[in-house]
mmCIF file of C-alpha atoms in Angstrom:
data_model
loop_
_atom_site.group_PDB
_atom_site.id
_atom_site.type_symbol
_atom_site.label_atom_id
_atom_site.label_comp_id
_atom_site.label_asym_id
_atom_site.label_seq_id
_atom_site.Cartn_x
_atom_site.Cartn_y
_atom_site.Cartn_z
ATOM 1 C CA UNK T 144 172.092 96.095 108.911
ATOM 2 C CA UNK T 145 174.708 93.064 108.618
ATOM 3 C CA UNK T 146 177.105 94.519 106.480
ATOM 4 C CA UNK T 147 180.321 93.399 105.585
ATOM 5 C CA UNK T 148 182.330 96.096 108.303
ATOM 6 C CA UNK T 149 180.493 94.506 110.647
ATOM 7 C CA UNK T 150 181.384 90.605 109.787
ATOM 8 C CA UNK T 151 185.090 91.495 110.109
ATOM 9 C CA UNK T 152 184.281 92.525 113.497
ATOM 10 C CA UNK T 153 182.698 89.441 114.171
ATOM 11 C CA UNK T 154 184.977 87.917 112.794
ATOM 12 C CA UNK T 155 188.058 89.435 114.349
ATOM 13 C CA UNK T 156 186.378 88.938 117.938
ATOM 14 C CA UNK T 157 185.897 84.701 117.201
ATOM 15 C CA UNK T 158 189.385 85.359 116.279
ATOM 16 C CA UNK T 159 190.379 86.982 119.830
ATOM 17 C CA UNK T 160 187.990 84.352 121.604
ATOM 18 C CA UNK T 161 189.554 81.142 119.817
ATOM 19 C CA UNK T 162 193.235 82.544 120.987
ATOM 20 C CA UNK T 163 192.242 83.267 124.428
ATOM 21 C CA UNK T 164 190.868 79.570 125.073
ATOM 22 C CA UNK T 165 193.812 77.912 123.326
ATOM 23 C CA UNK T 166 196.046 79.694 125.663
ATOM 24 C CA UNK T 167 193.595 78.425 128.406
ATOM 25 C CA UNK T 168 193.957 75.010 127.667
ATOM 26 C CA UNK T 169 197.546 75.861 127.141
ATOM 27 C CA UNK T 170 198.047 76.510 130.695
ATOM 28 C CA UNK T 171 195.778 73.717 132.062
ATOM 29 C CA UNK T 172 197.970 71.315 130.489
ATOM 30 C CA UNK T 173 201.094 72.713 132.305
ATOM 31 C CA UNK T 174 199.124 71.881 135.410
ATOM 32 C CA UNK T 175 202.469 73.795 137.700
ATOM 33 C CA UNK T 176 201.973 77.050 136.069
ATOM 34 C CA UNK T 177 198.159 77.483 136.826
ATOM 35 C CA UNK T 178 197.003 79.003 139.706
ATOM 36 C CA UNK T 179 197.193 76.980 142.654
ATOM 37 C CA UNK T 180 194.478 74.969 144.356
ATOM 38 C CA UNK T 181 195.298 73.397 147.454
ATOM 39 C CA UNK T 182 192.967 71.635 149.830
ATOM 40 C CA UNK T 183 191.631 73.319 153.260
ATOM 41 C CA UNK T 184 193.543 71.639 156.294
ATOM 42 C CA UNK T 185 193.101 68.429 157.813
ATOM 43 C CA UNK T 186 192.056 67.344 154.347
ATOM 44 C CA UNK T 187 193.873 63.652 154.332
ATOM 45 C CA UNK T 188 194.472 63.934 150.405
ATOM 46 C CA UNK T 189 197.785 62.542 150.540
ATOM 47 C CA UNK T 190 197.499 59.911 152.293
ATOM 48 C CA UNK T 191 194.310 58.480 150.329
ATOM 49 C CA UNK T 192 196.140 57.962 147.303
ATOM 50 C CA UNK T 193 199.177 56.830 145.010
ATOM 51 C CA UNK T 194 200.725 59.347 143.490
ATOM 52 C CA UNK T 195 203.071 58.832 140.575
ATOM 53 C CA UNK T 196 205.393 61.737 138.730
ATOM 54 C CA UNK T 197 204.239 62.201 135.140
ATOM 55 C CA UNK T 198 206.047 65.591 134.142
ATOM 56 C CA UNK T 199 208.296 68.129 135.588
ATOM 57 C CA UNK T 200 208.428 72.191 134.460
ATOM 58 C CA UNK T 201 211.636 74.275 135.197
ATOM 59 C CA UNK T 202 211.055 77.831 136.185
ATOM 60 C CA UNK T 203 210.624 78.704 132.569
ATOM 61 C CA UNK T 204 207.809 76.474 131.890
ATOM 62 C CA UNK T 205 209.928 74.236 129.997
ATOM 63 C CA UNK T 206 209.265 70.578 130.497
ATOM 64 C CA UNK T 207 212.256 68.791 132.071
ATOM 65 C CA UNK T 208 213.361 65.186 132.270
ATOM 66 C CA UNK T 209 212.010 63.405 135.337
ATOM 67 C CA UNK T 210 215.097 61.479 135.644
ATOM 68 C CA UNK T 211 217.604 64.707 135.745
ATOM 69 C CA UNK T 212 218.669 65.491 139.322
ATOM 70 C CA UNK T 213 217.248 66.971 141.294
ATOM 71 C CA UNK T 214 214.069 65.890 139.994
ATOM 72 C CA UNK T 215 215.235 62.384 139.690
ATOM 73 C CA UNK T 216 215.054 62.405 143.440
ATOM 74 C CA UNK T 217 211.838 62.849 144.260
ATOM 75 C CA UNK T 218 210.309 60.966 141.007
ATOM 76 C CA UNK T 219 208.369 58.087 141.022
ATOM 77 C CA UNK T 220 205.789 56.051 142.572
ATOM 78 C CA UNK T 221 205.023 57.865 146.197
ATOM 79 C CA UNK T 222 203.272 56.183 149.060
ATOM 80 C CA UNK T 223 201.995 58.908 151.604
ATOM 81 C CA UNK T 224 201.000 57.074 155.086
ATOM 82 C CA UNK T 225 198.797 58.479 157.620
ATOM 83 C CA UNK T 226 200.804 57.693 160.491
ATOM 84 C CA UNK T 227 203.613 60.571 158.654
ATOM 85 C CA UNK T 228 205.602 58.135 156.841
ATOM 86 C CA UNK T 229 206.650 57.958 153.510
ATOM 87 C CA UNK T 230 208.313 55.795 150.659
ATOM 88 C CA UNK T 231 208.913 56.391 146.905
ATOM 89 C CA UNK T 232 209.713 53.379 144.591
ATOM 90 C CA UNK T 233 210.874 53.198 141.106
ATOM 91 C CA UNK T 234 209.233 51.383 137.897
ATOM 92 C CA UNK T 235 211.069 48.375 139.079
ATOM 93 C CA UNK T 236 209.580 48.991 142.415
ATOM 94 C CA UNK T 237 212.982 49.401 144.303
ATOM 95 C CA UNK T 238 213.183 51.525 147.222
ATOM 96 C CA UNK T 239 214.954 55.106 146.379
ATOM 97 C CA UNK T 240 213.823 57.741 148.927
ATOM 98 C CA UNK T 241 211.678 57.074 152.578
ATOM 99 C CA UNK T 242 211.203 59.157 155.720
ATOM 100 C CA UNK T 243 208.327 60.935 157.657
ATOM 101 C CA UNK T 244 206.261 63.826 155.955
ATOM 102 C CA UNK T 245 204.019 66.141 156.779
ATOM 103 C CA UNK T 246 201.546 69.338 155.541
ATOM 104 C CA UNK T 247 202.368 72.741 157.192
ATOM 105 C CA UNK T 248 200.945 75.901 156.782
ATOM 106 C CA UNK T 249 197.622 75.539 155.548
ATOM 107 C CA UNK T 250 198.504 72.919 153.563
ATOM 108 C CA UNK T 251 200.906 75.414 151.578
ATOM 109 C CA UNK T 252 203.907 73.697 152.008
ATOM 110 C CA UNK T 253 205.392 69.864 152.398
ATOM 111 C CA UNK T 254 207.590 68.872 154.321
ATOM 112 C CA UNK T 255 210.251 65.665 154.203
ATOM 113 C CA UNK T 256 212.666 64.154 156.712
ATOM 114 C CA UNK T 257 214.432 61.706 154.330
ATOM 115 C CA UNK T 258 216.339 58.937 155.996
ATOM 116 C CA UNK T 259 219.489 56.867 155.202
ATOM 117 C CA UNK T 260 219.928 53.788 156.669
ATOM 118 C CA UNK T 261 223.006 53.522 159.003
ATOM 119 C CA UNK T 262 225.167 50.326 158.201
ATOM 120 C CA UNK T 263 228.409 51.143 160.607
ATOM 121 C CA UNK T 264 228.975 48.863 163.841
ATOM 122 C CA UNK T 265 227.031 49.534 167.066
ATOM 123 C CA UNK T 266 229.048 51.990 169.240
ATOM 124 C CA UNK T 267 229.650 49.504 172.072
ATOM 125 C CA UNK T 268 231.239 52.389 174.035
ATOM 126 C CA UNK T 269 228.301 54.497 174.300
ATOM 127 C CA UNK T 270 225.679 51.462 173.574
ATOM 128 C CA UNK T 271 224.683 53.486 170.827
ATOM 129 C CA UNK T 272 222.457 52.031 167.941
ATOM 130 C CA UNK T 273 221.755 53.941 164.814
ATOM 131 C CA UNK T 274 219.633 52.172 162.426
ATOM 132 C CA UNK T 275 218.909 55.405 160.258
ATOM 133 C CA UNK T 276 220.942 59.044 160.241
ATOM 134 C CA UNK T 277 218.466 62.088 158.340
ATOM 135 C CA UNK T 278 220.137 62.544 154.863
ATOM 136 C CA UNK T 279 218.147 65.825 154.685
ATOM 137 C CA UNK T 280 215.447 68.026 155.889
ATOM 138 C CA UNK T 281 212.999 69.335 152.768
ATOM 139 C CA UNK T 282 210.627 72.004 152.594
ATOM 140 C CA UNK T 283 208.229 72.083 149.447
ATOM 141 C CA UNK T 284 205.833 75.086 148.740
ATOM 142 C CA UNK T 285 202.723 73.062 147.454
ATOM 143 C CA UNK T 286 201.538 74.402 143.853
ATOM 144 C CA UNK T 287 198.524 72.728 143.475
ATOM 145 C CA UNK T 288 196.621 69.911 145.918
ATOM 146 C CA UNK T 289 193.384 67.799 145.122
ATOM 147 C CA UNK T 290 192.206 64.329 144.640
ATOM 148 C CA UNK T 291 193.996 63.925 141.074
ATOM 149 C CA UNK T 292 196.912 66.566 140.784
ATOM 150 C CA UNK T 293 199.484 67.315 143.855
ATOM 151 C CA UNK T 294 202.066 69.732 142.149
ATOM 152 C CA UNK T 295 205.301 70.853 144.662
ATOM 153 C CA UNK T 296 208.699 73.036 143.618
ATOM 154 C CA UNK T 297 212.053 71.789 144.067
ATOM 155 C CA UNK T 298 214.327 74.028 144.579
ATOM 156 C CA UNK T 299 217.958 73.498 142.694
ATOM 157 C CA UNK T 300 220.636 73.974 145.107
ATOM 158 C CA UNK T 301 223.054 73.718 142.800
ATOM 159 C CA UNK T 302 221.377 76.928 140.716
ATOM 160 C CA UNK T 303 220.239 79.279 143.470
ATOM 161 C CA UNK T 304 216.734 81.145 141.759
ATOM 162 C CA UNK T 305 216.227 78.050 139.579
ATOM 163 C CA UNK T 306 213.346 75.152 140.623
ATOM 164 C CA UNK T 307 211.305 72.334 139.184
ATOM 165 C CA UNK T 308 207.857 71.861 139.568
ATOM 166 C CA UNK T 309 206.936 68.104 139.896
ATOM 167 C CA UNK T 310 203.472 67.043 138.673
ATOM 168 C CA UNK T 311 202.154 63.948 140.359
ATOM 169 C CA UNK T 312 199.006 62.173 139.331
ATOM 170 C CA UNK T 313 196.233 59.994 141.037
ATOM 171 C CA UNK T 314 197.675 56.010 139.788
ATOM 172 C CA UNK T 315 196.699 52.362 140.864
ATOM 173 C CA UNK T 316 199.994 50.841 141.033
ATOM 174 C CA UNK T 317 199.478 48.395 144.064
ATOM 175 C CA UNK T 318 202.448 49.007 146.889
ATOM 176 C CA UNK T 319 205.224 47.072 146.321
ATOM 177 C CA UNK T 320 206.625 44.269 149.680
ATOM 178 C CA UNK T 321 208.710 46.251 152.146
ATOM 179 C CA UNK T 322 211.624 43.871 152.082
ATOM 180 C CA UNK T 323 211.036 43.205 155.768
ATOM 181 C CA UNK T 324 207.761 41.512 154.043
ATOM 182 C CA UNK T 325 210.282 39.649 151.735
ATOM 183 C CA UNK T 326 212.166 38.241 154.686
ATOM 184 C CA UNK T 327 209.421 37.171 156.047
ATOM 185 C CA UNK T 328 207.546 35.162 153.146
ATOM 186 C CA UNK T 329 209.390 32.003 153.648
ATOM 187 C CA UNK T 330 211.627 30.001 155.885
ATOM 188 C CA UNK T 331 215.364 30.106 154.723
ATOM 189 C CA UNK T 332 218.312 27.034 155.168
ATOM 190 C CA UNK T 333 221.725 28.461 155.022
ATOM 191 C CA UNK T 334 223.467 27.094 151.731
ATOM 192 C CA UNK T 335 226.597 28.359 151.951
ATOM 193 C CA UNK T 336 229.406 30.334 154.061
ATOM 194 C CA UNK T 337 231.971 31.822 153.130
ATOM 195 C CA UNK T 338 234.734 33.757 154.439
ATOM 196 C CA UNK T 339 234.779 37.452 152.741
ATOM 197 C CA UNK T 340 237.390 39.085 155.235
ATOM 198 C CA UNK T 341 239.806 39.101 151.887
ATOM 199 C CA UNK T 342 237.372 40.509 149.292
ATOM 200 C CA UNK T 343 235.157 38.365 147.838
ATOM 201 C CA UNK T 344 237.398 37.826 144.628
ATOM 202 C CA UNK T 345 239.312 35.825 147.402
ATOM 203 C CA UNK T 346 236.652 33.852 149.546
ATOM 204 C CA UNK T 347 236.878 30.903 151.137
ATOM 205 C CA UNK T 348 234.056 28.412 151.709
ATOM 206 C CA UNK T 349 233.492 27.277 155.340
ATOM 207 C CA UNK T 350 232.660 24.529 157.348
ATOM 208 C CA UNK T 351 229.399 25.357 158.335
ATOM 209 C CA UNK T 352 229.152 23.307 161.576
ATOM 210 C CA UNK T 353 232.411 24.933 163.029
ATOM 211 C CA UNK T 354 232.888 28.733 164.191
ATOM 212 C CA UNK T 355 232.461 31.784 162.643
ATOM 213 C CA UNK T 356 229.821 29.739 159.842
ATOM 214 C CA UNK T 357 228.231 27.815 162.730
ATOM 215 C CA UNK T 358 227.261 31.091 164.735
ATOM 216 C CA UNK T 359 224.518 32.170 161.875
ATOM 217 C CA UNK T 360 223.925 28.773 159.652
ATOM 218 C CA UNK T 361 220.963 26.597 160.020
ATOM 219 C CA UNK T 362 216.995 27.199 159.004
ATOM 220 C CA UNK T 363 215.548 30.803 160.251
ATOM 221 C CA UNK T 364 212.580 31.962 160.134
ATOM 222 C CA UNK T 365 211.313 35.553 160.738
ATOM 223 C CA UNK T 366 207.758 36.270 161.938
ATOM 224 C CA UNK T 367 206.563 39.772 160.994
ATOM 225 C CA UNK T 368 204.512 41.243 163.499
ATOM 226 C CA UNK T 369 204.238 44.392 161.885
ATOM 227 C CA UNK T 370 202.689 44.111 158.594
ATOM 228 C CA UNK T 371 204.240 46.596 156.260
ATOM 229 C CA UNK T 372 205.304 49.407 158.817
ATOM 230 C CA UNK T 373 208.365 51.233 157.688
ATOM 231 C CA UNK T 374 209.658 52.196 161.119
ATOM 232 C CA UNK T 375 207.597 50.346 163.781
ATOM 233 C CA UNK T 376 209.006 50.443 167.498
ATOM 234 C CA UNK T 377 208.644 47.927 170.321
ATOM 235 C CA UNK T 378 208.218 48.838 173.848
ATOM 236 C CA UNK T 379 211.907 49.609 174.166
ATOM 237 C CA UNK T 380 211.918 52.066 171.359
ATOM 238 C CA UNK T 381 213.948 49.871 169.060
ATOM 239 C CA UNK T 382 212.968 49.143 165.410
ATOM 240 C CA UNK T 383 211.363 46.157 165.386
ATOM 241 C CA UNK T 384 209.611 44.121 162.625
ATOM 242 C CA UNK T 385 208.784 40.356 164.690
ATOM 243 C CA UNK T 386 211.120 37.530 166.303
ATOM 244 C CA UNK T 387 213.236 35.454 164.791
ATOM 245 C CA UNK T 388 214.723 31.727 165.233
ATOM 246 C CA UNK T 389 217.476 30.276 163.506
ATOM 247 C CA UNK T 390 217.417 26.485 163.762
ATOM 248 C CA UNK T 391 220.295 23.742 163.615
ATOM 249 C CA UNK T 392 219.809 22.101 160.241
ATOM 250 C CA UNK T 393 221.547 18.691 161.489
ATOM 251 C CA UNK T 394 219.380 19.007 164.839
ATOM 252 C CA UNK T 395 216.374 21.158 164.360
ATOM 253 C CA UNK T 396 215.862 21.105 168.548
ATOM 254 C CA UNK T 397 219.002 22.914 169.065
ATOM 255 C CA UNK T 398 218.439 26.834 168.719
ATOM 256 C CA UNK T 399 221.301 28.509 167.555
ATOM 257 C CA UNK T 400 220.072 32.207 167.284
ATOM 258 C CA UNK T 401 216.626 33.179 168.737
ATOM 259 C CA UNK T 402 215.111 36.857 169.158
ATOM 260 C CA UNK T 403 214.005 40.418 167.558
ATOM 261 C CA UNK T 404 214.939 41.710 164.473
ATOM 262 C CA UNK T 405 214.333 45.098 161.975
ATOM 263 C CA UNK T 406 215.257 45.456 158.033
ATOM 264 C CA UNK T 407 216.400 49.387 156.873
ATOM 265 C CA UNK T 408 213.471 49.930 154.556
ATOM 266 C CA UNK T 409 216.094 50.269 151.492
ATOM 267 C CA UNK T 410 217.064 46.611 152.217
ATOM 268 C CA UNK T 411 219.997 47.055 153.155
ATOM 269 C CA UNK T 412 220.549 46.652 157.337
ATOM 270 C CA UNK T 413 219.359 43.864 159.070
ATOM 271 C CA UNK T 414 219.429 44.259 162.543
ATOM 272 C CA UNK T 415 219.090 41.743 165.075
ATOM 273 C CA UNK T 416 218.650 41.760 168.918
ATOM 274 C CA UNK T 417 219.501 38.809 170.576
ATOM 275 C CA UNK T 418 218.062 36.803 173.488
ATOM 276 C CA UNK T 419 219.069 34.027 175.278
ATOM 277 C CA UNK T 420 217.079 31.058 176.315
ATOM 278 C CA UNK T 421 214.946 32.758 178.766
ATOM 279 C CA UNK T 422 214.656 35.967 176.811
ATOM 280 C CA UNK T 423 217.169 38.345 178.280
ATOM 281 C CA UNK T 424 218.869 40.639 176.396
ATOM 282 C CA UNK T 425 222.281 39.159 174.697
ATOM 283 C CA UNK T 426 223.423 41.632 172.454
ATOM 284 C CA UNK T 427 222.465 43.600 169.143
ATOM 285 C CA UNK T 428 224.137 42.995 165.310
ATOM 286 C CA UNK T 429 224.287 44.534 162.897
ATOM 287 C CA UNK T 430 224.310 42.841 159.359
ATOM 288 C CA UNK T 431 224.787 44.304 155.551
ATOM 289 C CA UNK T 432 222.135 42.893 153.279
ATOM 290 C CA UNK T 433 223.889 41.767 150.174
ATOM 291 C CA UNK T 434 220.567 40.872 148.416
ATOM 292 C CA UNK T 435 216.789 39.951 149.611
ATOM 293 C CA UNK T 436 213.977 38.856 147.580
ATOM 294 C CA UNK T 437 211.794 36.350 147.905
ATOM 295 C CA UNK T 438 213.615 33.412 146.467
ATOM 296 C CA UNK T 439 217.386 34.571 147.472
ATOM 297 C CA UNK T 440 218.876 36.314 150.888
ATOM 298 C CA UNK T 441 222.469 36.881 151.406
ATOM 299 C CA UNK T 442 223.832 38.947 154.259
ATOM 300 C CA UNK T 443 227.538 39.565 155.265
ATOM 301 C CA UNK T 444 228.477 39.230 159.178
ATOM 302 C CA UNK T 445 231.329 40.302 160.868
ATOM 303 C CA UNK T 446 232.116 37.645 163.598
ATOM 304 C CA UNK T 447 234.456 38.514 165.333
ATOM 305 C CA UNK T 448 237.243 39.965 162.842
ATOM 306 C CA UNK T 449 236.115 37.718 160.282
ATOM 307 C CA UNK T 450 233.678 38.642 157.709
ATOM 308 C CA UNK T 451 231.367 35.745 156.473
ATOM 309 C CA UNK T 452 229.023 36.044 153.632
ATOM 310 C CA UNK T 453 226.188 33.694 154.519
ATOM 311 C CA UNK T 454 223.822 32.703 151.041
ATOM 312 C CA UNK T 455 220.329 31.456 151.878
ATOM 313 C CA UNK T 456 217.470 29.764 149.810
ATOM 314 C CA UNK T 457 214.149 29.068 150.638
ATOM 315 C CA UNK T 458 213.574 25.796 152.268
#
């Protein structure tokens, strides 16, 4: 018989059920905590999708502000690549952190080589060229790994025992330009020179059909052979995005500057190896990138003690 003993019962075990499945969902929506699924080998998740940082957990299961180091690193728009590189972006689609990657140990862990572009001279002594050094070497143990959630725990170095799991999610936003891709959208015409050597505060404009101006001014134009590569080589194992030509603008059959070139994937190196008229070697530059978009390109070039600032527009 249904008596009332046995609808507190009843009731009392809806009770236990109702808890148990809130604390379920509970969990599921701190998707770092949960127990971890993580794809079988070989399994090119990464690489077939955008991934974009939505939440971070600390170690207590607290959330924690994506833009807090050392969280702030790693958040953000990521672009996996199946050739092992990587790039992350920020919402204004700027380039913050870039390198190789890969998946070791059963997919378990991630791993990062994170590069820094390299702006001091050329070591002419040694012939040494060093377009990036490694900032760091990163090892991630994967939390969780499918084709909408990819979960991995930072470690704070700062607070030895403390980490940050960093939620990524499955997102559409299209890859920004590489700004090698930027360079290469339009033909420039030098507008100005100026000479820098004395802080900019103190610049002086130059004649920009006499030396140091006349060594970099004219119309150039860079052909990118590469597409949006981050760190594509030539035969010669340099960095290489195309060829280059930088025209006289008084006398546009007169070459002033003609051969390869490579932009640091932060925008902020442009290297340039130069050929002479039959294509022989003639040195390698390198120049700081003051800004680069599509409708502006400034670089700063140290020729030969003097530092000119060289401002481009599209032609």
């Amino acid at each position: 018989m249904f008596n009332k003993k046995n609808s507190l019962i009843l009731l009392a075990s809806i009770g236990l059920l109702s808890f148990t499945i809130s604390c379920s969902n509970d969990d599921n929506a701190h998707a770092s905590t949960t127990t971890p699924e993580i794809v079988p080998p070989g399994v090119p998740v990464l690489s077939e999708h955008i991934w974009l940082s939505t939440e971070a957990f600390d170690n207590n299961k607290n959330l924690f502000d994506l833009n807090t180091s050392p969280v702030s690193t790693y958040s953000g728009y990521t672009y996996y690549k199946p050739d092992g590189t990587f790039r992350v972006v920020d919402a204004n689609n700027r380039t913050k952190l870039f390198g190789t990657w890969s998946l070791i140990e059963n997919n378990t862990k991630k791993q990062l080589s994170i590069y820094k572009s390299d702006n001091t001279k050329i070591d002419s002594i040694n012939n040494e060229l060093n377009i990036y050094k490694v900032e760091a070497n990163k090892i991630f143990d994967v939390v969780a790994l499918n084709n909408s959630l990819f979960t991995y725990r930072i470690n704070d170095d700062a607070n030895p025992g403390k980490y940050y799991d960093l939620v990524n999610r499955v997102d559409n936003h299209a890859e920004p330009k590489i700004p090698a891709e930027d360079l290469a959208a339009v033909n420039w015409k030098t507008v100005k020179a100026l000479d820098v050597s004395n802080g900019i505060e103190n610049a002086v404009i130059l004649d920009m059909n006499k030396y140091p101006a006349s060594a970099s001014s004219g119309i150039s134009s860079f052909k990118n052979m590469n597409s949006n590569a981050y760190f594509p080589k030539n035969t010669d194992g340099n960095y290489v995005n195309g060829n280059f030509t930088v025209l006289n603008s008084e006398n546009l059959e007169e070459r002033v500057r003609y051969g390869d070139w490579y932009v640091s994937l932060d925008g902020k190196v442009l290297t340039i190896y130069l050929k002479t008229p039959q294509g022989e070697p003639n040195g390698i530059r390198k120049l700081n990138i003051i800004e680069l978009t599509e409708n502006k390109f400034v670089f700063e070039e140290d020729l030969n003690g003097t530092i000119v600032r060289f401002e481009q527009s599209p032609l």
